[in-house]
Structure formats: structure tokens, C-alpha cells
Amino acid sequence: MRTRTRFTAVLLLSPALAACVNPVADDAVEIGVDRATLEQEAHGAGVPVLVPERLPSGYQMLDVSSSRSAGGHVGVREFTISRIDGEQPSVIFTCVQDKGAQLCDGDEEGKRSLRRTVDSAEVVIRWDASDSAVDTAFWREVPFTTELDNVDWLT
């Protein structure tokens, strides 16, 4: 009898847990960075909000953060981009800093990161060293922009 009671309890709880883990689309929480978030981040002096005009298929920008000095100057902007299509997990970090600054984490060029110069800023793009799915050619060539009208993945 005890085994049956425990088994029944698990069956009764399972649908409730499943609803929490896999919500119906209407109740789903939106994830990702939208246009309003980037416009809000763009206020203030410092390095620009530089984002890729396109993202690889199956990826979404999940987070953006800015590091400000006591005077409000933004020295670093960091963006987290992740695969969301159910394939092998893959996270790309982009970090924008003033050209020549040493504020963004990076690795030896081509090993786990690459650096791009865009106007007066430098974009450091990095990924997990074990992630062989990263399309480095995409990240070497995709245009970065401050013009949000040119960004095709924004909502």
C-alpha cells in the first residue's frame, strides 16, 4: 500500500511539475534582449552599444550589461548570445570597450576569442574553448552597428 501511495503522489505531482518546466506558449516568459532594452542601454556617455546586425540561425541575445564609472561613463558593454534551438549548448559573449583598453576578457586571438575594431571601439568576441560549433567566419564578417534600424533580429 505504501508503494502505491508514493507512486500515486508522483503521478499527481508530475503534471504540475511539467507545467512549470514546460509552460504553454501563452504563459511563456519572454526571454532575450529587445529594442527598448538596447535603446535604454544606449543612454549616457561612453562606449557605444555595438551589436551584430545578424545572429547565427538558432541564436538569441539573452542579456546586456554596462559597467559605469562613478561619473556615469560606460567603459564596457557586455552582451550574452546563446543558442536557443535545442542543439548543442553554445554561448557567445561580446564585449565592447574603447579601442586599446584592456577591460574585456579575451584569450589568444583565434583560440577562444577574436577582436574586431569598429570605429573608435573594439569588440571582443569569445566562446567556450570546447565549443567546436562556433562559426568563427560568421563572427569575423558580421557587421556590428549602433543603428538599431539595421539590426534584423530585434523585435
XYZ file of N, CA, C and O in Angstrom:
620
model
N 0.811 -1.199 0.000
C 0.000 0.000 0.000
C 0.851 1.259 0.000
O 0.546 2.210 -0.671
N 1.912 1.247 0.765
C 2.781 2.424 0.793
C 3.364 2.730 -0.580
O 3.408 3.866 -0.997
N 3.832 1.727 -1.248
C 4.420 1.935 -2.563
C 3.397 2.549 -3.509
O 3.695 3.470 -4.242
N 2.182 2.070 -3.461
C 1.130 2.581 -4.314
C 0.844 4.060 -4.001
O 0.680 4.871 -4.903
N 0.810 4.425 -2.734
C 0.556 5.805 -2.340
C 1.661 6.724 -2.865
O 1.392 7.763 -3.436
N 2.887 6.314 -2.690
C 4.002 7.127 -3.208
C 3.926 7.250 -4.716
O 4.120 8.318 -5.262
N 3.622 6.169 -5.383
C 3.530 6.177 -6.836
C 2.415 7.115 -7.293
O 2.597 7.918 -8.190
N 1.279 7.050 -6.621
C 0.153 7.919 -6.949
C 0.518 9.376 -6.730
O 0.207 10.230 -7.549
N 1.212 9.670 -5.656
C 1.608 11.043 -5.373
C 2.514 11.585 -6.468
O 2.368 12.717 -6.902
N 3.416 10.749 -6.948
C 4.299 11.176 -8.030
C 3.494 11.440 -9.284
O 3.697 12.430 -9.971
N 2.537 10.595 -9.586
C 1.699 10.814 -10.764
C 0.877 12.085 -10.643
O 0.683 12.795 -11.614
N 0.403 12.385 -9.449
C -0.380 13.600 -9.264
C 0.478 14.853 -9.358
O 0.035 15.884 -9.822
N 1.713 14.785 -8.917
C 2.594 15.944 -8.962
C 3.219 16.150 -10.332
O 3.527 17.259 -10.702
N 3.409 15.094 -11.066
C 4.112 15.198 -12.346
C 3.497 16.203 -13.309
O 4.215 17.011 -13.882
N 2.175 16.219 -13.535
C 1.619 17.229 -14.448
C 1.871 18.652 -13.966
O 2.139 19.538 -14.759
N 1.812 18.867 -12.659
C 2.065 20.209 -12.131
C 3.512 20.614 -12.371
O 3.795 21.741 -12.767
N 4.415 19.687 -12.148
C 5.821 19.988 -12.405
C 6.069 20.207 -13.883
O 6.799 21.099 -14.270
N 5.446 19.411 -14.711
C 5.625 19.562 -16.156
C 5.143 20.924 -16.619
O 5.758 21.555 -17.472
N 4.045 21.413 -16.043
C 3.532 22.732 -16.429
C 4.510 23.832 -16.055
O 4.631 24.824 -16.753
N 5.224 23.652 -14.947
C 6.214 24.659 -14.529
C 7.431 24.639 -15.422
O 7.997 25.667 -15.745
N 7.850 23.445 -15.810
C 9.057 23.304 -16.611
C 8.796 23.621 -18.067
O 9.607 24.215 -18.746
N 7.629 23.255 -18.578
C 7.313 23.433 -19.986
C 5.991 24.192 -20.109
O 4.969 23.609 -20.431
N 5.995 25.510 -19.874
C 4.743 26.256 -19.866
C 4.118 26.329 -21.250
O 4.800 26.244 -22.274
N 2.811 26.502 -21.280
C 2.077 26.691 -22.526
C 2.542 28.004 -23.139
O 2.842 28.961 -22.433
N 2.579 28.081 -24.444
C 3.120 29.255 -25.136
C 2.500 30.566 -24.651
O 3.186 31.564 -24.525
N 1.185 30.590 -24.367
C 0.536 31.823 -23.924
C 1.068 32.311 -22.592
O 1.028 33.490 -22.290
N 1.540 31.379 -21.751
C 2.027 31.737 -20.428
C 3.545 31.859 -20.384
O 4.105 32.128 -19.340
N 4.202 31.644 -21.497
C 5.669 31.636 -21.516
C 6.218 33.024 -21.228
O 5.647 34.036 -21.618
N 7.328 33.050 -20.532
C 8.010 34.298 -20.225
C 8.925 34.632 -21.390
O 9.649 33.775 -21.882
N 8.863 35.866 -21.851
C 9.743 36.292 -22.935
C 11.181 36.349 -22.433
O 11.444 36.881 -21.360
N 12.084 35.805 -23.217
C 13.496 35.915 -22.893
C 14.166 36.679 -24.009
O 13.666 36.742 -25.117
N 15.279 37.247 -23.687
C 16.048 37.916 -24.715
C 16.014 39.424 -24.599
O 15.268 40.005 -23.822
N 16.868 40.033 -25.381
C 17.027 41.485 -25.406
C 16.197 42.033 -26.552
O 16.255 41.526 -27.669
N 15.428 43.074 -26.265
C 14.621 43.693 -27.309
C 15.132 45.105 -27.609
O 16.071 45.587 -26.991
N 14.497 45.743 -28.554
C 14.905 47.076 -28.985
C 14.859 48.090 -27.838
O 15.779 48.890 -27.670
N 13.802 48.056 -27.039
C 13.660 49.014 -25.928
C 14.814 48.877 -24.940
O 15.328 49.882 -24.438
N 15.241 47.657 -24.681
C 16.358 47.432 -23.761
C 17.633 48.055 -24.312
O 18.375 48.729 -23.589
N 17.902 47.841 -25.603
C 19.117 48.400 -26.209
C 19.061 49.925 -26.272
O 20.065 50.593 -26.056
N 17.891 50.472 -26.560
C 17.758 51.934 -26.582
C 18.019 52.513 -25.196
O 18.679 53.547 -25.067
N 17.530 51.858 -24.170
C 17.766 52.324 -22.796
C 19.255 52.228 -22.447
O 19.814 53.129 -21.838
N 19.912 51.141 -22.851
C 21.346 50.971 -22.586
C 22.178 52.029 -23.292
O 23.246 52.390 -22.827
N 21.714 52.513 -24.424
C 22.491 53.454 -25.241
C 22.606 54.840 -24.630
O 23.439 55.635 -25.063
N 21.797 55.155 -23.627
C 21.867 56.476 -22.989
C 23.139 56.602 -22.161
O 23.584 55.664 -21.532
N 23.718 57.758 -22.189
C 24.896 58.034 -21.379
C 26.168 58.031 -22.192
O 26.233 57.524 -23.302
N 27.189 58.624 -21.600
C 28.488 58.741 -22.259
C 29.269 57.444 -22.114
O 29.114 56.702 -21.157
N 30.110 57.197 -23.085
C 30.982 56.029 -23.016
C 30.967 55.231 -24.295
O 30.606 55.742 -25.356
N 31.377 53.980 -24.182
C 31.438 53.131 -25.373
C 30.032 52.922 -25.919
O 29.060 52.872 -25.160
N 29.922 52.807 -27.229
C 28.594 52.681 -27.838
C 27.994 51.279 -27.646
O 28.691 50.323 -27.334
N 26.691 51.205 -27.855
C 26.010 49.911 -27.909
C 26.220 49.396 -29.331
O 25.571 49.830 -30.265
N 27.186 48.505 -29.487
C 27.503 47.905 -30.788
C 26.986 46.473 -30.781
O 27.421 45.667 -29.962
N 26.068 46.184 -31.683
C 25.505 44.836 -31.751
C 25.624 44.302 -33.169
O 25.680 45.078 -34.136
N 25.664 42.982 -33.316
C 25.721 42.421 -34.668
C 24.406 42.668 -35.400
O 23.332 42.599 -34.796
N 24.507 42.965 -36.698
C 23.298 43.178 -37.499
C 22.498 41.897 -37.650
O 21.281 41.934 -37.794
N 23.170 40.755 -37.624
C 22.520 39.446 -37.732
C 23.065 38.548 -36.637
O 24.157 38.786 -36.116
N 22.320 37.515 -36.309
C 22.797 36.469 -35.411
C 22.767 35.147 -36.164
O 21.963 34.981 -37.080
N 23.623 34.205 -35.770
C 23.555 32.902 -36.424
C 22.177 32.278 -36.212
O 21.514 32.540 -35.197
N 21.758 31.454 -37.122
C 20.478 30.769 -37.017
C 20.397 30.004 -35.700
O 21.334 29.306 -35.321
N 19.273 30.150 -34.994
C 19.066 29.449 -33.737
C 19.624 30.143 -32.520
O 19.562 29.610 -31.418
N 20.178 31.357 -32.685
C 20.747 32.101 -31.560
C 19.868 33.291 -31.202
O 19.140 33.811 -32.049
N 19.964 33.743 -29.944
C 19.246 34.915 -29.476
C 20.125 35.661 -28.474
O 20.871 35.038 -27.718
N 20.029 36.985 -28.494
C 20.742 37.770 -27.485
C 19.923 37.699 -26.201
O 18.762 38.081 -26.168
N 20.550 37.181 -25.144
C 19.834 36.952 -23.896
C 20.025 38.049 -22.861
O 19.168 38.249 -22.013
N 21.164 38.747 -22.906
C 21.437 39.707 -21.835
C 22.385 40.790 -22.329
O 23.189 40.562 -23.224
N 22.253 41.952 -21.711
C 23.169 43.060 -21.957
C 23.437 43.728 -20.610
O 22.537 43.842 -19.777
N 24.678 44.121 -20.399
C 25.013 44.854 -19.179
C 26.093 45.878 -19.496
O 26.871 45.704 -20.426
N 26.100 46.945 -18.699
C 27.074 48.010 -18.873
C 27.776 48.255 -17.553
O 27.147 48.206 -16.499
N 29.075 48.525 -17.625
C 29.845 48.877 -16.427
C 30.134 50.368 -16.483
O 30.783 50.844 -17.415
N 29.649 51.078 -15.475
C 29.799 52.532 -15.428
C 30.759 52.930 -14.318
O 30.788 52.310 -13.269
N 31.507 53.987 -14.555
C 32.368 54.546 -13.509
C 31.515 55.388 -12.577
O 30.327 55.618 -12.831
N 32.115 55.888 -11.524
C 31.391 56.725 -10.566
C 30.787 57.954 -11.243
O 29.734 58.441 -10.841
N 31.431 58.447 -12.304
C 30.928 59.610 -13.035
C 29.867 59.275 -14.064
O 29.372 60.160 -14.751
N 29.521 58.012 -14.205
C 28.490 57.600 -15.150
C 29.002 57.197 -16.520
O 28.226 56.792 -17.377
N 30.316 57.313 -16.762
C 30.902 56.934 -18.046
C 30.868 55.409 -18.199
O 31.285 54.685 -17.306
N 30.359 54.934 -19.328
C 30.315 53.498 -19.592
C 31.643 53.078 -20.212
O 32.016 53.558 -21.283
N 32.369 52.214 -19.520
C 33.657 51.738 -20.019
C 33.570 50.421 -20.754
O 34.382 50.130 -21.626
N 32.557 49.613 -20.416
C 32.397 48.284 -21.007
C 30.917 47.980 -21.178
O 30.106 48.265 -20.297
N 30.584 47.389 -22.316
C 29.235 46.851 -22.536
C 29.411 45.381 -22.903
O 30.209 45.049 -23.783
N 28.663 44.533 -22.223
C 28.770 43.093 -22.471
C 27.421 42.533 -22.898
O 26.385 42.901 -22.352
N 27.476 41.615 -23.869
C 26.282 41.003 -24.430
C 26.446 39.485 -24.386
O 27.510 38.965 -24.723
N 25.386 38.786 -24.003
C 25.395 37.327 -23.967
C 24.448 36.833 -25.054
O 23.269 37.191 -25.077
N 24.986 36.006 -25.936
C 24.232 35.458 -27.061
C 24.287 33.941 -26.924
O 25.362 33.377 -26.740
N 23.129 33.282 -27.010
C 23.103 31.847 -26.776
C 22.264 31.124 -27.815
O 21.296 31.664 -28.335
N 22.647 29.874 -28.052
C 21.856 29.012 -28.926
C 20.579 28.668 -28.178
O 20.620 28.278 -27.024
N 19.432 28.823 -28.837
C 18.154 28.544 -28.197
C 17.331 27.518 -28.965
O 16.188 27.275 -28.630
N 17.912 26.896 -29.976
C 17.139 25.996 -30.823
C 17.227 24.529 -30.416
O 16.841 23.654 -31.171
N 17.730 24.243 -29.222
C 17.758 22.870 -28.744
C 18.970 22.069 -29.174
O 19.128 20.930 -28.786
N 19.817 22.641 -29.972
C 21.035 21.956 -30.386
C 22.044 22.003 -29.247
O 21.737 22.418 -28.147
N 23.262 21.605 -29.519
C 24.335 21.645 -28.529
C 24.418 23.040 -27.913
O 24.398 24.037 -28.624
N 24.477 23.130 -26.577
C 24.572 24.455 -25.941
C 25.797 25.221 -26.456
O 26.859 24.654 -26.643
N 25.587 26.483 -26.691
C 26.667 27.329 -27.171
C 26.384 28.752 -26.725
O 25.284 29.252 -26.922
N 27.359 29.377 -26.081
C 27.191 30.752 -25.612
C 28.337 31.592 -26.173
O 29.497 31.204 -26.096
N 27.985 32.717 -26.729
C 28.940 33.680 -27.273
C 28.837 34.931 -26.409
O 27.742 35.395 -26.105
N 29.969 35.475 -26.021
C 29.994 36.724 -25.268
C 30.653 37.771 -26.144
O 31.716 37.529 -26.704
N 30.015 38.923 -26.281
C 30.674 40.038 -26.951
C 30.841 41.143 -25.921
O 29.977 41.370 -25.085
N 31.959 41.799 -25.989
C 32.297 42.857 -25.052
C 32.820 44.043 -25.856
O 33.693 43.875 -26.713
N 32.267 45.211 -25.596
C 32.669 46.423 -26.314
C 33.424 47.322 -25.345
O 32.974 47.559 -24.226
N 34.568 47.806 -25.789
C 35.402 48.701 -24.984
C 36.018 49.746 -25.911
O 35.981 49.601 -27.137
N 36.579 50.787 -25.335
C 37.312 51.762 -26.136
C 38.500 51.061 -26.775
O 39.123 50.176 -26.171
N 38.824 51.470 -27.986
C 39.967 50.898 -28.700
C 41.232 51.051 -27.853
O 41.515 52.122 -27.336
N 41.949 49.947 -27.673
C 43.184 49.957 -26.912
C 43.010 49.701 -25.425
O 43.990 49.466 -24.726
N 41.788 49.744 -24.925
C 41.550 49.471 -23.500
C 41.751 47.971 -23.252
O 41.650 47.163 -24.166
N 42.026 47.618 -22.031
C 42.221 46.209 -21.664
C 41.170 45.790 -20.636
O 41.495 45.171 -19.622
N 39.909 46.137 -20.874
C 38.845 45.872 -19.919
C 38.072 44.593 -20.213
O 37.501 43.996 -19.311
N 38.018 44.185 -21.467
C 37.274 42.980 -21.840
C 38.160 41.748 -21.711
O 39.324 41.778 -22.088
N 37.567 40.680 -21.189
C 38.295 39.410 -21.122
C 38.425 38.832 -22.519
O 37.482 38.852 -23.290
N 39.577 38.313 -22.801
C 39.802 37.678 -24.082
C 40.846 36.602 -23.922
O 41.364 36.366 -22.841
N 41.150 35.942 -24.974
C 42.146 34.894 -24.980
C 43.033 35.149 -26.182
O 42.818 36.097 -26.936
N 44.002 34.293 -26.370
C 44.850 34.425 -27.539
C 43.974 34.443 -28.790
O 43.079 33.617 -28.942
N 44.187 35.397 -29.648
C 43.398 35.560 -30.862
C 43.257 34.226 -31.603
O 44.243 33.542 -31.856
N 42.028 33.872 -31.912
C 41.764 32.667 -32.687
C 41.610 31.406 -31.868
O 41.096 30.421 -32.371
N 42.044 31.398 -30.618
C 41.900 30.200 -29.788
C 40.486 30.120 -29.216
O 39.808 29.146 -29.392
N 40.085 31.142 -28.490
C 38.755 31.197 -27.906
C 38.123 32.564 -28.094
O 37.060 32.831 -27.555
N 38.781 33.420 -28.801
C 38.237 34.761 -28.980
C 38.807 35.403 -30.232
O 39.775 34.927 -30.810
N 38.158 36.475 -30.624
C 38.689 37.309 -31.699
C 38.329 38.744 -31.384
O 37.441 39.013 -30.585
N 39.078 39.651 -31.972
C 38.883 41.082 -31.731
C 38.578 41.775 -33.049
O 39.209 41.499 -34.061
N 37.602 42.682 -32.978
C 37.225 43.466 -34.142
C 37.253 44.933 -33.760
O 36.847 45.302 -32.657
N 37.727 45.796 -34.659
C 37.689 47.238 -34.445
C 36.526 47.801 -35.241
O 36.381 47.521 -36.434
N 35.681 48.568 -34.549
C 34.535 49.219 -35.178
C 34.579 50.680 -34.760
O 34.350 51.005 -33.598
N 34.918 51.545 -35.698
C 35.091 52.971 -35.420
C 36.106 53.142 -34.287
O 37.205 52.659 -34.385
N 35.727 53.802 -33.195
C 36.679 54.043 -32.102
C 36.561 52.995 -30.994
O 37.145 53.153 -29.925
N 35.836 51.927 -31.267
C 35.637 50.888 -30.249
C 36.236 49.559 -30.708
O 36.519 49.355 -31.891
N 36.435 48.704 -29.738
C 36.909 47.350 -30.009
C 35.862 46.379 -29.473
O 35.363 46.545 -28.363
N 35.530 45.375 -30.282
C 34.594 44.329 -29.875
C 35.402 43.057 -29.681
O 36.094 42.610 -30.598
N 35.322 42.491 -28.484
C 35.971 41.218 -28.188
C 34.868 40.161 -28.170
O 33.892 40.285 -27.425
N 35.017 39.156 -28.995
C 34.040 38.078 -29.108
C 34.711 36.832 -28.565
O 35.804 36.465 -29.021
N 34.078 36.185 -27.579
C 34.703 34.986 -27.008
C 33.670 33.892 -26.788
O 32.484 34.152 -26.729
N 34.173 32.670 -26.674
C 33.330 31.487 -26.517
C 34.092 30.436 -25.733
O 35.290 30.559 -25.521
N 33.390 29.417 -25.313
C 33.980 28.300 -24.578
C 34.965 27.574 -25.496
O 34.649 27.292 -26.649
N 36.123 27.259 -24.980
C 37.160 26.612 -25.797
C 36.718 25.259 -26.329
O 37.182 24.819 -27.376
N 35.813 24.589 -25.635
C 35.390 23.254 -26.075
C 34.280 23.320 -27.114
O 33.845 22.293 -27.626
N 33.806 24.497 -27.436
C 32.681 24.635 -28.356
C 33.175 24.676 -29.802
O 33.590 25.701 -30.308
N 33.106 23.550 -30.463
C 33.557 23.474 -31.849
C 32.481 23.947 -32.824
O 32.729 24.061 -34.014
N 31.261 24.237 -32.313
C 30.167 24.659 -33.174
C 30.234 26.145 -33.522
O 29.477 26.611 -34.356
N 31.118 26.885 -32.898
C 31.188 28.326 -33.146
C 31.689 28.581 -34.564
O 32.731 28.080 -34.977
N 30.915 29.360 -35.290
C 31.261 29.714 -36.662
C 32.116 30.985 -36.624
O 31.599 32.091 -36.655
N 33.414 30.816 -36.528
C 34.296 31.975 -36.390
C 34.250 32.868 -37.632
O 34.395 34.077 -37.512
N 34.008 32.282 -38.798
C 33.908 33.094 -40.011
C 32.730 34.062 -39.908
O 32.840 35.226 -40.299
N 31.614 33.584 -39.354
C 30.457 34.458 -39.167
C 30.846 35.657 -38.309
O 30.559 36.803 -38.650
N 31.512 35.399 -37.174
C 31.833 36.471 -36.233
C 32.935 37.395 -36.753
O 33.027 38.544 -36.349
N 33.763 36.929 -37.672
C 34.772 37.799 -38.292
C 34.149 38.747 -39.312
O 34.673 39.825 -39.560
N 33.034 38.345 -39.911
C 32.465 39.091 -41.032
C 31.196 39.877 -40.721
O 30.903 40.847 -41.403
N 30.414 39.450 -39.732
C 29.127 40.110 -39.488
C 29.355 41.572 -39.097
O 30.226 41.884 -38.287
N 28.613 42.487 -39.712
C 28.753 43.898 -39.336
C 28.199 44.150 -37.931
O 27.167 43.603 -37.557
N 28.887 44.981 -37.172
C 28.400 45.465 -35.885
C 27.955 46.900 -36.106
O 28.592 47.644 -36.851
N 26.874 47.294 -35.456
C 26.307 48.619 -35.684
C 25.717 49.211 -34.416
O 25.356 48.481 -33.494
N 25.612 50.533 -34.418
C 24.883 51.246 -33.370
C 23.497 51.636 -33.878
O 22.662 52.076 -33.106
N 23.276 51.481 -35.168
C 21.999 51.837 -35.803
C 21.022 50.674 -35.659
O 21.082 49.701 -36.415
N 20.130 50.771 -34.682
C 19.235 49.657 -34.385
C 18.273 49.345 -35.523
O 17.775 48.222 -35.620
N 18.030 50.304 -36.425
C 17.173 50.033 -37.594
C 17.828 49.025 -38.535
O 17.141 48.427 -39.360
N 19.148 48.848 -38.438
C 19.869 47.905 -39.308
C 19.953 46.505 -38.724
O 20.537 45.618 -39.340
N 19.406 46.298 -37.529
C 19.538 45.021 -36.819
C 18.306 44.172 -37.099
O 17.208 44.508 -36.652
N 18.496 43.064 -37.842
C 17.338 42.286 -38.283
C 16.725 41.377 -37.215
O 15.597 40.945 -37.355
N 17.416 41.125 -36.118
C 16.882 40.217 -35.103
C 16.129 40.921 -33.978
O 15.552 40.283 -33.109
N 16.101 42.240 -33.978
C 15.411 42.986 -32.918
C 13.901 42.954 -33.114
O 13.396 42.989 -34.234
N 13.206 42.936 -31.992
C 11.736 42.972 -32.041
C 11.241 44.321 -31.586
O 11.921 45.070 -30.960
